[in-house]
Short mmCIF file of C-alpha atoms in Angstrom, two decimals:
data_model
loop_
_atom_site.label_atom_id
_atom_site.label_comp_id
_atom_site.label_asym_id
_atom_site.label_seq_id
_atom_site.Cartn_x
_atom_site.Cartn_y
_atom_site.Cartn_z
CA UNK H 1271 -0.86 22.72 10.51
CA UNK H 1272 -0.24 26.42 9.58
CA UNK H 1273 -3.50 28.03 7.88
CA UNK H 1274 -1.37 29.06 5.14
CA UNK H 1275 -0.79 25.21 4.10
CA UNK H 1276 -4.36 23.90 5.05
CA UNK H 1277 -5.36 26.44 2.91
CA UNK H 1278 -2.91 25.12 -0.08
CA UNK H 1279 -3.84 21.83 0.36
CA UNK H 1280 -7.57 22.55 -0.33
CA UNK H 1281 -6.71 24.70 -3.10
CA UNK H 1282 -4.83 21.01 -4.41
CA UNK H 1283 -7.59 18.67 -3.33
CA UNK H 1284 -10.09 21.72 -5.51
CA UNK H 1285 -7.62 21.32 -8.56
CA UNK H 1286 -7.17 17.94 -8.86
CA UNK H 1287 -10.97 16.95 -9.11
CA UNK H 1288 -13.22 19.68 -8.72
CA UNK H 1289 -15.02 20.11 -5.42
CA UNK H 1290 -14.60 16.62 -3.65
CA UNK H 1291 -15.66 15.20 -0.70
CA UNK H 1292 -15.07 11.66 1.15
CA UNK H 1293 -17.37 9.00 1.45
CA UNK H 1294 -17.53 5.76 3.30
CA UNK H 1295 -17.65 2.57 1.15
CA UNK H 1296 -17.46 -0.12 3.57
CA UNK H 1297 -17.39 -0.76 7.53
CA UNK H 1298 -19.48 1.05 9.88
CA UNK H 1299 -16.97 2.34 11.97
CA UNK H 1300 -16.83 -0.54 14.51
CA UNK H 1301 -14.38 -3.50 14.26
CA UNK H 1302 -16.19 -6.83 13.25
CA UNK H 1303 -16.24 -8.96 10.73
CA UNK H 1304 -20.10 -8.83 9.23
CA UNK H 1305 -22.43 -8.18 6.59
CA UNK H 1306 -21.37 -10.31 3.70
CA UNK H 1307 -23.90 -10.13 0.73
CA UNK H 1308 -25.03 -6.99 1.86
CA UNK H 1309 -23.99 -3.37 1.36
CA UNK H 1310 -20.83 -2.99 2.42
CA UNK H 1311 -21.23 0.44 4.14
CA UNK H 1312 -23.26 -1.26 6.40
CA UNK H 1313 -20.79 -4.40 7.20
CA UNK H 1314 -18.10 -4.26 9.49
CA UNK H 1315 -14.39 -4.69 8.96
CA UNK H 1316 -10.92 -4.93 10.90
CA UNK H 1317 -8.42 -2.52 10.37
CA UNK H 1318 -8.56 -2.42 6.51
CA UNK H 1319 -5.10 -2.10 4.72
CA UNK H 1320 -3.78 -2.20 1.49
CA UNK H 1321 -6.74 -2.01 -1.47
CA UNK H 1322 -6.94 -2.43 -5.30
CA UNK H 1323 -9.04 -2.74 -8.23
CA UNK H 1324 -9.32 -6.45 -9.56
CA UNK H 1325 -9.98 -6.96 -13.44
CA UNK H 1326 -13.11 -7.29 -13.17
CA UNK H 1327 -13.71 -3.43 -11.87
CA UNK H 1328 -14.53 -4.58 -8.08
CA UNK H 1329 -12.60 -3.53 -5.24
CA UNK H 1330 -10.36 -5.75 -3.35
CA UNK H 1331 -9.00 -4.81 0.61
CA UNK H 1332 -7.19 -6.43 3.05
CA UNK H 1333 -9.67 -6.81 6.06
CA UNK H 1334 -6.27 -7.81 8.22
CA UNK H 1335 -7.80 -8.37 11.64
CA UNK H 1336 -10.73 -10.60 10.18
CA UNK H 1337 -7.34 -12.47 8.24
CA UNK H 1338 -9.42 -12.24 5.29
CA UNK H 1339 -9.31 -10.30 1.48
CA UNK H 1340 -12.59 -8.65 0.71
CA UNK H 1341 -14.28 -7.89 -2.72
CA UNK H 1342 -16.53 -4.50 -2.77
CA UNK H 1343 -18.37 -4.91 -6.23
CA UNK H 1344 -18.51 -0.91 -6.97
CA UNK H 1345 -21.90 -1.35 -9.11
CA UNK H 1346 -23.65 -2.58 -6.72
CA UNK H 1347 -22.25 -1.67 -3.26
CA UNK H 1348 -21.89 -5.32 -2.09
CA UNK H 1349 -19.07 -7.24 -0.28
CA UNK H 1350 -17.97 -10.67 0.37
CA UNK H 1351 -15.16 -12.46 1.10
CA UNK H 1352 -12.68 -14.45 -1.30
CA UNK H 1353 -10.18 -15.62 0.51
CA UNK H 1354 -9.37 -17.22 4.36
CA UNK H 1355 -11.61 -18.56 6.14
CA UNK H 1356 -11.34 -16.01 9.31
CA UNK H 1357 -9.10 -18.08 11.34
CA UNK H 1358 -5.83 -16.76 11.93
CA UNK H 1359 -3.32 -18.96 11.06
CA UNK H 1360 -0.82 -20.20 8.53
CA UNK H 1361 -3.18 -23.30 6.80
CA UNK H 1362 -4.80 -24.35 3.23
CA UNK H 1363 -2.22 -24.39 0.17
CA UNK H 1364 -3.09 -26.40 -2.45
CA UNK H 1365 -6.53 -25.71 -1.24
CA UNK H 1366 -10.03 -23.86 -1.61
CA UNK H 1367 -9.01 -19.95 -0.78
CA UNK H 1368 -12.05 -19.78 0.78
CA UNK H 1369 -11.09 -22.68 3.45
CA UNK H 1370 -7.48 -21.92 4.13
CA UNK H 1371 -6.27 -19.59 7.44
CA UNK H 1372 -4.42 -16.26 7.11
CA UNK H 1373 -2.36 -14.21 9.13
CA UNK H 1374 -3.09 -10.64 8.29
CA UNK H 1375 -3.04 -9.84 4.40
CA UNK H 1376 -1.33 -6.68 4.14
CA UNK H 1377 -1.27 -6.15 0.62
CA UNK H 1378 -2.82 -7.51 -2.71
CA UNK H 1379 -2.38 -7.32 -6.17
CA UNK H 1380 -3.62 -8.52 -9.55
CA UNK H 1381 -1.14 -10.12 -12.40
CA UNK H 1382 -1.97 -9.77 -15.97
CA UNK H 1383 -3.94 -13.33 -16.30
CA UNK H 1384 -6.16 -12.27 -12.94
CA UNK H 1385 -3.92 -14.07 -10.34
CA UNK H 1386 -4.26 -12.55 -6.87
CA UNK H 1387 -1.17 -12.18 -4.65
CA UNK H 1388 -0.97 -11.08 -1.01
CA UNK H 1389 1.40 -10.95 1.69
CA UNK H 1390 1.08 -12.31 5.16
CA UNK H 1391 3.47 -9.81 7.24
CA UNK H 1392 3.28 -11.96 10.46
CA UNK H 1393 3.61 -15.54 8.71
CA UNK H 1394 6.29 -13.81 6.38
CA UNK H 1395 4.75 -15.12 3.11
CA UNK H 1396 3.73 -13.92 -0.27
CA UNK H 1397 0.66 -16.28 -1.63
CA UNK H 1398 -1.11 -16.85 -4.87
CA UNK H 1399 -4.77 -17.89 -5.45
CA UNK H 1400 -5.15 -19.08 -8.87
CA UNK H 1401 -8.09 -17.50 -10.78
CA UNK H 1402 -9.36 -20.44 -12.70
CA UNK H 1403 -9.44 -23.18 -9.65
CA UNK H 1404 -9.79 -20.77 -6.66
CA UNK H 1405 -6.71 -22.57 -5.38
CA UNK H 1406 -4.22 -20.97 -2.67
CA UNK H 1407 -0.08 -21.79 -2.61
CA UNK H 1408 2.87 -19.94 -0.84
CA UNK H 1409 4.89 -18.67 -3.87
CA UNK H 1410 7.70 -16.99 -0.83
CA UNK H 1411 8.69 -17.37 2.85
CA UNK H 1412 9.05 -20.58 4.59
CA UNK H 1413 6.61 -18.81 7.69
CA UNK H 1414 9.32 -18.54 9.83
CA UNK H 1415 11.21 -15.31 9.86
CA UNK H 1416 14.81 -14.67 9.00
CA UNK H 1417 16.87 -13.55 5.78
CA UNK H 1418 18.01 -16.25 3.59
CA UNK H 1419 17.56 -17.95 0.11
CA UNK H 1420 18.96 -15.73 -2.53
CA UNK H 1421 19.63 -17.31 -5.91
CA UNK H 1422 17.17 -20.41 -4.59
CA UNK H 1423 13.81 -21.38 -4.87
CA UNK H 1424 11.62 -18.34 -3.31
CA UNK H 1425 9.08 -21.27 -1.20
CA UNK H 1426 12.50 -21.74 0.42
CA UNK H 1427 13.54 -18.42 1.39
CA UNK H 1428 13.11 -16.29 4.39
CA UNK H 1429 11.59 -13.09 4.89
CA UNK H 1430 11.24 -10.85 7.51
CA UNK H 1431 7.67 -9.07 7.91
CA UNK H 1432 7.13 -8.63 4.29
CA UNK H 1433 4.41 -5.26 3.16
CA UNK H 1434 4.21 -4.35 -0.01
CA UNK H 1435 4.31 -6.06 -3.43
CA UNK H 1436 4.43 -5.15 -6.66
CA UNK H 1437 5.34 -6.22 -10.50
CA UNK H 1438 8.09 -4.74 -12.33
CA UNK H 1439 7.84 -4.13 -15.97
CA UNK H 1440 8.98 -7.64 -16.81
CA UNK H 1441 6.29 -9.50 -14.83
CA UNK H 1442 8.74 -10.14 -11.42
CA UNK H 1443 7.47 -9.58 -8.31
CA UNK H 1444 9.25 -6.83 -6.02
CA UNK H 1445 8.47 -7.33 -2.41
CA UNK H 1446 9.20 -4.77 0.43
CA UNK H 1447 11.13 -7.15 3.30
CA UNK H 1448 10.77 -4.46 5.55
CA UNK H 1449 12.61 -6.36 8.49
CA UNK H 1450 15.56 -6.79 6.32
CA UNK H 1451 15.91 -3.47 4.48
CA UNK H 1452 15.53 -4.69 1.48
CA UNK H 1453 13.56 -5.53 -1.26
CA UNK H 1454 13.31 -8.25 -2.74
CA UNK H 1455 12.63 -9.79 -6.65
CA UNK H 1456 11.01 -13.25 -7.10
CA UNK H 1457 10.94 -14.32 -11.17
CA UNK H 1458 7.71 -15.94 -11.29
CA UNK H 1459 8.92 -17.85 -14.01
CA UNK H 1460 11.82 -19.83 -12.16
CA UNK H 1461 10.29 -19.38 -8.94
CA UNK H 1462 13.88 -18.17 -7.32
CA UNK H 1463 14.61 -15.20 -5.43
CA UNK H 1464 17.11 -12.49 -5.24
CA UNK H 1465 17.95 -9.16 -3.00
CA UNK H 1466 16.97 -6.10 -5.90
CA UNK H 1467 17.41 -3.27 -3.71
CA UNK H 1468 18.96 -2.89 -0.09
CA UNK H 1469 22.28 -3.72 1.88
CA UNK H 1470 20.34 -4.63 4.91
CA UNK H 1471 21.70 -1.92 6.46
CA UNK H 1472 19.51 0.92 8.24
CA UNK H 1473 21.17 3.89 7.05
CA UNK H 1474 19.90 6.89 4.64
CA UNK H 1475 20.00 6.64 1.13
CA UNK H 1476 21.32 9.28 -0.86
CA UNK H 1477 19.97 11.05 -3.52
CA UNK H 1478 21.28 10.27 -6.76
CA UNK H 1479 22.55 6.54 -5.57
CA UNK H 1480 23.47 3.75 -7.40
CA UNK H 1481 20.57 0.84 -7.18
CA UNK H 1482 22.98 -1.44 -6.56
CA UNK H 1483 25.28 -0.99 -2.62
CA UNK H 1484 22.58 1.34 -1.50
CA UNK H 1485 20.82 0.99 1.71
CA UNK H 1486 17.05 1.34 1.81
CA UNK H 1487 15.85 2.07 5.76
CA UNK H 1488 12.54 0.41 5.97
CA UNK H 1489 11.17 -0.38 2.42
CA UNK H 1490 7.50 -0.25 3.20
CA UNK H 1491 5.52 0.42 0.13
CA UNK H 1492 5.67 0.81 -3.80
CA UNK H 1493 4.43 1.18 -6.79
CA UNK H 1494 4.92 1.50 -10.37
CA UNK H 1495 4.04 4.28 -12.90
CA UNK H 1496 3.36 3.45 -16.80
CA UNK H 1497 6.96 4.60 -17.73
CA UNK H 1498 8.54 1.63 -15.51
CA UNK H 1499 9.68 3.63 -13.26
CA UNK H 1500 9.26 2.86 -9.67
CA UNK H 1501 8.06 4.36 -5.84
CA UNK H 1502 9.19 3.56 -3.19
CA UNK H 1503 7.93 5.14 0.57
CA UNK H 1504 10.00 4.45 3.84
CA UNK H 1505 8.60 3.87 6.82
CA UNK H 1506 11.42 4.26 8.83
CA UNK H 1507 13.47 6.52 6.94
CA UNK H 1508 10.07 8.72 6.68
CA UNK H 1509 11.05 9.49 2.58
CA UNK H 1510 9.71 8.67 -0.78
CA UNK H 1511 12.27 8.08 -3.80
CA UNK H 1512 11.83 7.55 -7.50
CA UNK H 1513 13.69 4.68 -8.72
CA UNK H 1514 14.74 5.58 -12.26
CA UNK H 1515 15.33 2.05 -13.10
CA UNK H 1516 17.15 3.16 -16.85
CA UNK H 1517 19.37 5.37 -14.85
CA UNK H 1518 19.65 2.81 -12.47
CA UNK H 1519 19.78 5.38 -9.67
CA UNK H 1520 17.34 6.71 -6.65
CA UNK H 1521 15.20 10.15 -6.98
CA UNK H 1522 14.77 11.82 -3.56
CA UNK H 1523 10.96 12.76 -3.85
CA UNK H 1524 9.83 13.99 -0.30
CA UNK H 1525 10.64 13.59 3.23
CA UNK H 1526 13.88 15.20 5.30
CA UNK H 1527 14.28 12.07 6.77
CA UNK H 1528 12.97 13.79 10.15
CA UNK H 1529 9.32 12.30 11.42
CA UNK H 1530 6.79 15.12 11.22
CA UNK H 1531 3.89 16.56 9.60
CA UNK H 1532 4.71 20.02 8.09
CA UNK H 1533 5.59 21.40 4.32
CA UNK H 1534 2.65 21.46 2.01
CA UNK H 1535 2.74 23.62 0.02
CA UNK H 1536 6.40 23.77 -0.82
CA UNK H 1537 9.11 21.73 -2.10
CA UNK H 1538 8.46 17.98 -0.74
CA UNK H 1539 11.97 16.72 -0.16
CA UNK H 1540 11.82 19.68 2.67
CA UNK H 1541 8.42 18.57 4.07
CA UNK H 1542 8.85 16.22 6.77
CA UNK H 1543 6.72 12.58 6.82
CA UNK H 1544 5.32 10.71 9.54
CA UNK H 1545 6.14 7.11 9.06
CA UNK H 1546 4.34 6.59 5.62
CA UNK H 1547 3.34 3.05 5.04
CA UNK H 1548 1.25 3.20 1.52
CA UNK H 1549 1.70 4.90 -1.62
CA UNK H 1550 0.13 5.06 -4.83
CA UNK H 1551 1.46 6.07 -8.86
CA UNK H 1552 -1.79 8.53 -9.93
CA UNK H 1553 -2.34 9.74 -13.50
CA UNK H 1554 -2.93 12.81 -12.43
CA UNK H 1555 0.78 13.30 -12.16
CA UNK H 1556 1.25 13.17 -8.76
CA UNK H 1557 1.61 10.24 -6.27
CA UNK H 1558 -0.21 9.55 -3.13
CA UNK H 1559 0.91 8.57 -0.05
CA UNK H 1560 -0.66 7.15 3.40
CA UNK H 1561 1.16 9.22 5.82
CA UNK H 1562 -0.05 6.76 8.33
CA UNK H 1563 1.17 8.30 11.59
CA UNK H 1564 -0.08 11.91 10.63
CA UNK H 1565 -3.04 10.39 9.92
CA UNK H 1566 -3.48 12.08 6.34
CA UNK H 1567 -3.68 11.46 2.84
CA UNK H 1568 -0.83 13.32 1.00
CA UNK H 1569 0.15 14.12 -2.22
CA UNK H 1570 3.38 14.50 -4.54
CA UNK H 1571 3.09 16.82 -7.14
CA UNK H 1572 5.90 15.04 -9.87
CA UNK H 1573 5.96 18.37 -12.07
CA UNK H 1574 6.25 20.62 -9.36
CA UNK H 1575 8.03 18.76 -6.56
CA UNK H 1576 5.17 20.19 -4.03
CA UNK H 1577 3.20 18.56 -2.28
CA UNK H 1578 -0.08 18.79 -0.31
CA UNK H 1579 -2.25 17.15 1.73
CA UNK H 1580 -5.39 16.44 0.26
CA UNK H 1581 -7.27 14.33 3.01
CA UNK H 1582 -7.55 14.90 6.68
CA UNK H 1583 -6.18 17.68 8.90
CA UNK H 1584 -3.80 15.54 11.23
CA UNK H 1585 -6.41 14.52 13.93
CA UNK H 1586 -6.70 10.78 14.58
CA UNK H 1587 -10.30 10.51 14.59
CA UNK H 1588 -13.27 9.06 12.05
CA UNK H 1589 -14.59 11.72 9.79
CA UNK H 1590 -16.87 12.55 9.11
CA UNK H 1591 -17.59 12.19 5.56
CA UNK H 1592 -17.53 15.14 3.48
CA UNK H 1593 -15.30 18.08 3.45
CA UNK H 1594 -12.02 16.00 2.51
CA UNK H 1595 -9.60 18.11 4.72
CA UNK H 1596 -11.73 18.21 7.45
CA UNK H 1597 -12.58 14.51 7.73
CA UNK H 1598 -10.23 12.62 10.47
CA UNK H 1599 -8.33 9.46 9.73
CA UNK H 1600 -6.91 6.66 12.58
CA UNK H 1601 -3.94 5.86 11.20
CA UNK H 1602 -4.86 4.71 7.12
CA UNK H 1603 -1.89 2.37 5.64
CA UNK H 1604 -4.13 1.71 2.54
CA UNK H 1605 -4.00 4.10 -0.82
CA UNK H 1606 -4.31 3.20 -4.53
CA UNK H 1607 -5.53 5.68 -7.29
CA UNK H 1608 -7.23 3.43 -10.33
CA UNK H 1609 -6.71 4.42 -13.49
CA UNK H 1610 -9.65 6.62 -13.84
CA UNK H 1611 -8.29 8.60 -11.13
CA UNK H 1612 -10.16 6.88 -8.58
CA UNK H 1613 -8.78 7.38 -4.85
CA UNK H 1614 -9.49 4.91 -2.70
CA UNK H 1615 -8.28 4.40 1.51
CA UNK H 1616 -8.07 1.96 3.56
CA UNK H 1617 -8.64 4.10 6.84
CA UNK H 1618 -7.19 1.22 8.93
CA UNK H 1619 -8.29 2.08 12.36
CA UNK H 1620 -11.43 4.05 11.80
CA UNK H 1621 -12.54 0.70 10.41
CA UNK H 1622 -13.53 2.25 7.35
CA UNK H 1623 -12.79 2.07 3.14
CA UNK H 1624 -13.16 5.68 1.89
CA UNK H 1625 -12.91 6.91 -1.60
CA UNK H 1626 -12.63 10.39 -2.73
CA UNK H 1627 -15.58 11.71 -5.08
CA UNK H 1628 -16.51 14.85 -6.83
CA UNK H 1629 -19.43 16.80 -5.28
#
């Protein structure tokens, strides 16, 4: 990167939060599965991908290679497992979490009652485990992958390596089918399941599209700001759009479309991306996204339309902690900024959960 832009993007990180620096929350740096009940910087995880705070103010990651979901309790610095049993497999609904198999949780997320949901990219499932009874179920996918089931019951549906999930302002659940180009709405009330966005077609979409007839190339990641409106990051298409869901049209946010690393600094929808596979709605005004193959943290100025990166200097490496633009990353898919402003990364193949603090 040009000296000019590492230069901006510490002048952003230095803005946004003061001096900051990077420090390791949980895994040691070496893949494993240990070290539950103890301090989690100290345990070991697998490739750790998407993360979020639960309601009760703890931190929850998909630990995908140990086929478990992880809880980091952010008082006292201890983790433990929730859910799977560390077998990889497809096994347990209507079951103890605890005792049923998973195939590599990519992404989890809270409802309003405390619910946690989670996909399983390679069994091409979205589950449920119930907060009052600890109980798992499939909620979408049949495990086997394909595209069908619109209009029916989502259990009976097929997706293709689902990613991301999120709810929409009336309580349905959006998930990214990223091997169908599309993404996909599942009324937790009915249970049935529709095509929201996407043709299935891998072609660009244009800024300023209709919802509705336009093709989304790789829907890999979203999230949703206070206003309702919605962000969606492409891996393959290697752009981020705003979908203004009352103008019922897409918002080109950042990416040419061309996979690269370059642009901070200046206007984002003239940056080039590298295969981003996590993003994250901040109220600082900006959002964050894992620019996974660049091996950076980035961010999306939404007043300005710059953007910057704000973690790592786009070496694949592990660290160290500290100095935020000077600490490496191996590939991180995992990013989610709390409400307090909290960052938090799932640094996938550095084996490591990093958050971003002020010095």
């Amino acid at each position: 990167m040009p000296r000019r832009f590492a230069f901006l993007s510490l002048l952003a990180a230095l803005t946004l939060a003061g001096a900051t620096k990077t420090v390791t929350l949980a895994g040691n740096g070496k893949p494993g599965y240990t070290g539950d009940g103890g301090p989690a910087a100290q345990a070991q995880v697998n490739n750790p991908y998407g993360l979020v705070t639960g309601p009760d103010g703890a931190l929850y990651v998909c630990d995908i290679d140990n086929h478990v979901i992880r809880r980091i309790d952010l008082k006292s610095g201890r983790i433990s497992t929730v859910a799977g049993n560390g077998k990889k497999g497809y096994s347990g609904d209507n079951g103890p979490a605890m005792q049923a198999s998973l195939n590599q949780p990519y992404e989890i997320r809270f409802d309003k009652k405390g619910n946690m949901y989670f996909v399983e990219m390679p069994n091409h499932v979205v589950r449920v485990v119930d907060k009052k009874t600890g109980v798992i179920r499939t909620i979408a996918g049949t495990g086997q992958p394909g595209f069908s089931g619109d209009g029916g019951p989502g259990t009976k549906a097929q997706m293709r390596q689902p990613h991301s999930i999120q709810f929409d302002p009336q309580g349905r659940l959006l998930i990214c089918d990223i091997g169908n180009h599309r993404v996909r709405r599942l009324d937790l009330k009915t249970g049935n399941i529709e095509t929201w966005l996407g043709t299935g077609d891998r072609k660009p979409t244009p800024d300023g599209a209709p919802l509705q007839g336009t093709p989304v190339n790789g829907p890999r990641a979203l999230d949703l700001d206070p206003q309702g409106n919605l962000y969606l990051a492409l891996r393959e298409g290697n752009q981020v759009f705003k979908i203004d869901v009352k103008a019922g049209k897409f918002v080109h946010l950042a990416g040419t479309g061309e996979k690269g690393w370059d642009g901070d600094g200046d206007d984002a929808r003239k940056a080039k991306l590298s295969g981003p596979k996590g993003i994250a709605w901040a109220p600082d005004g900006g959002v964050y996204i894992a620019d996974t193959e660049s091996h950076t943290i980035r961010r999306i100025d939404l007043k300005s339309g710059t953007i910057a990166t704000i973690v790592g200097n786009g070496q694949r490496g592990d660290g160290p902690d500290g100095d935020p633009t000077q600490c490496k990353m191996a590939r991180p898919h995992g990013i989610f900024v709390d409400r307090k402003g909290r960052v938090f990364i799932g640094d996938s193949e550095a084996h490591r959960v990093r958050t971003l603090k002020a010095e």
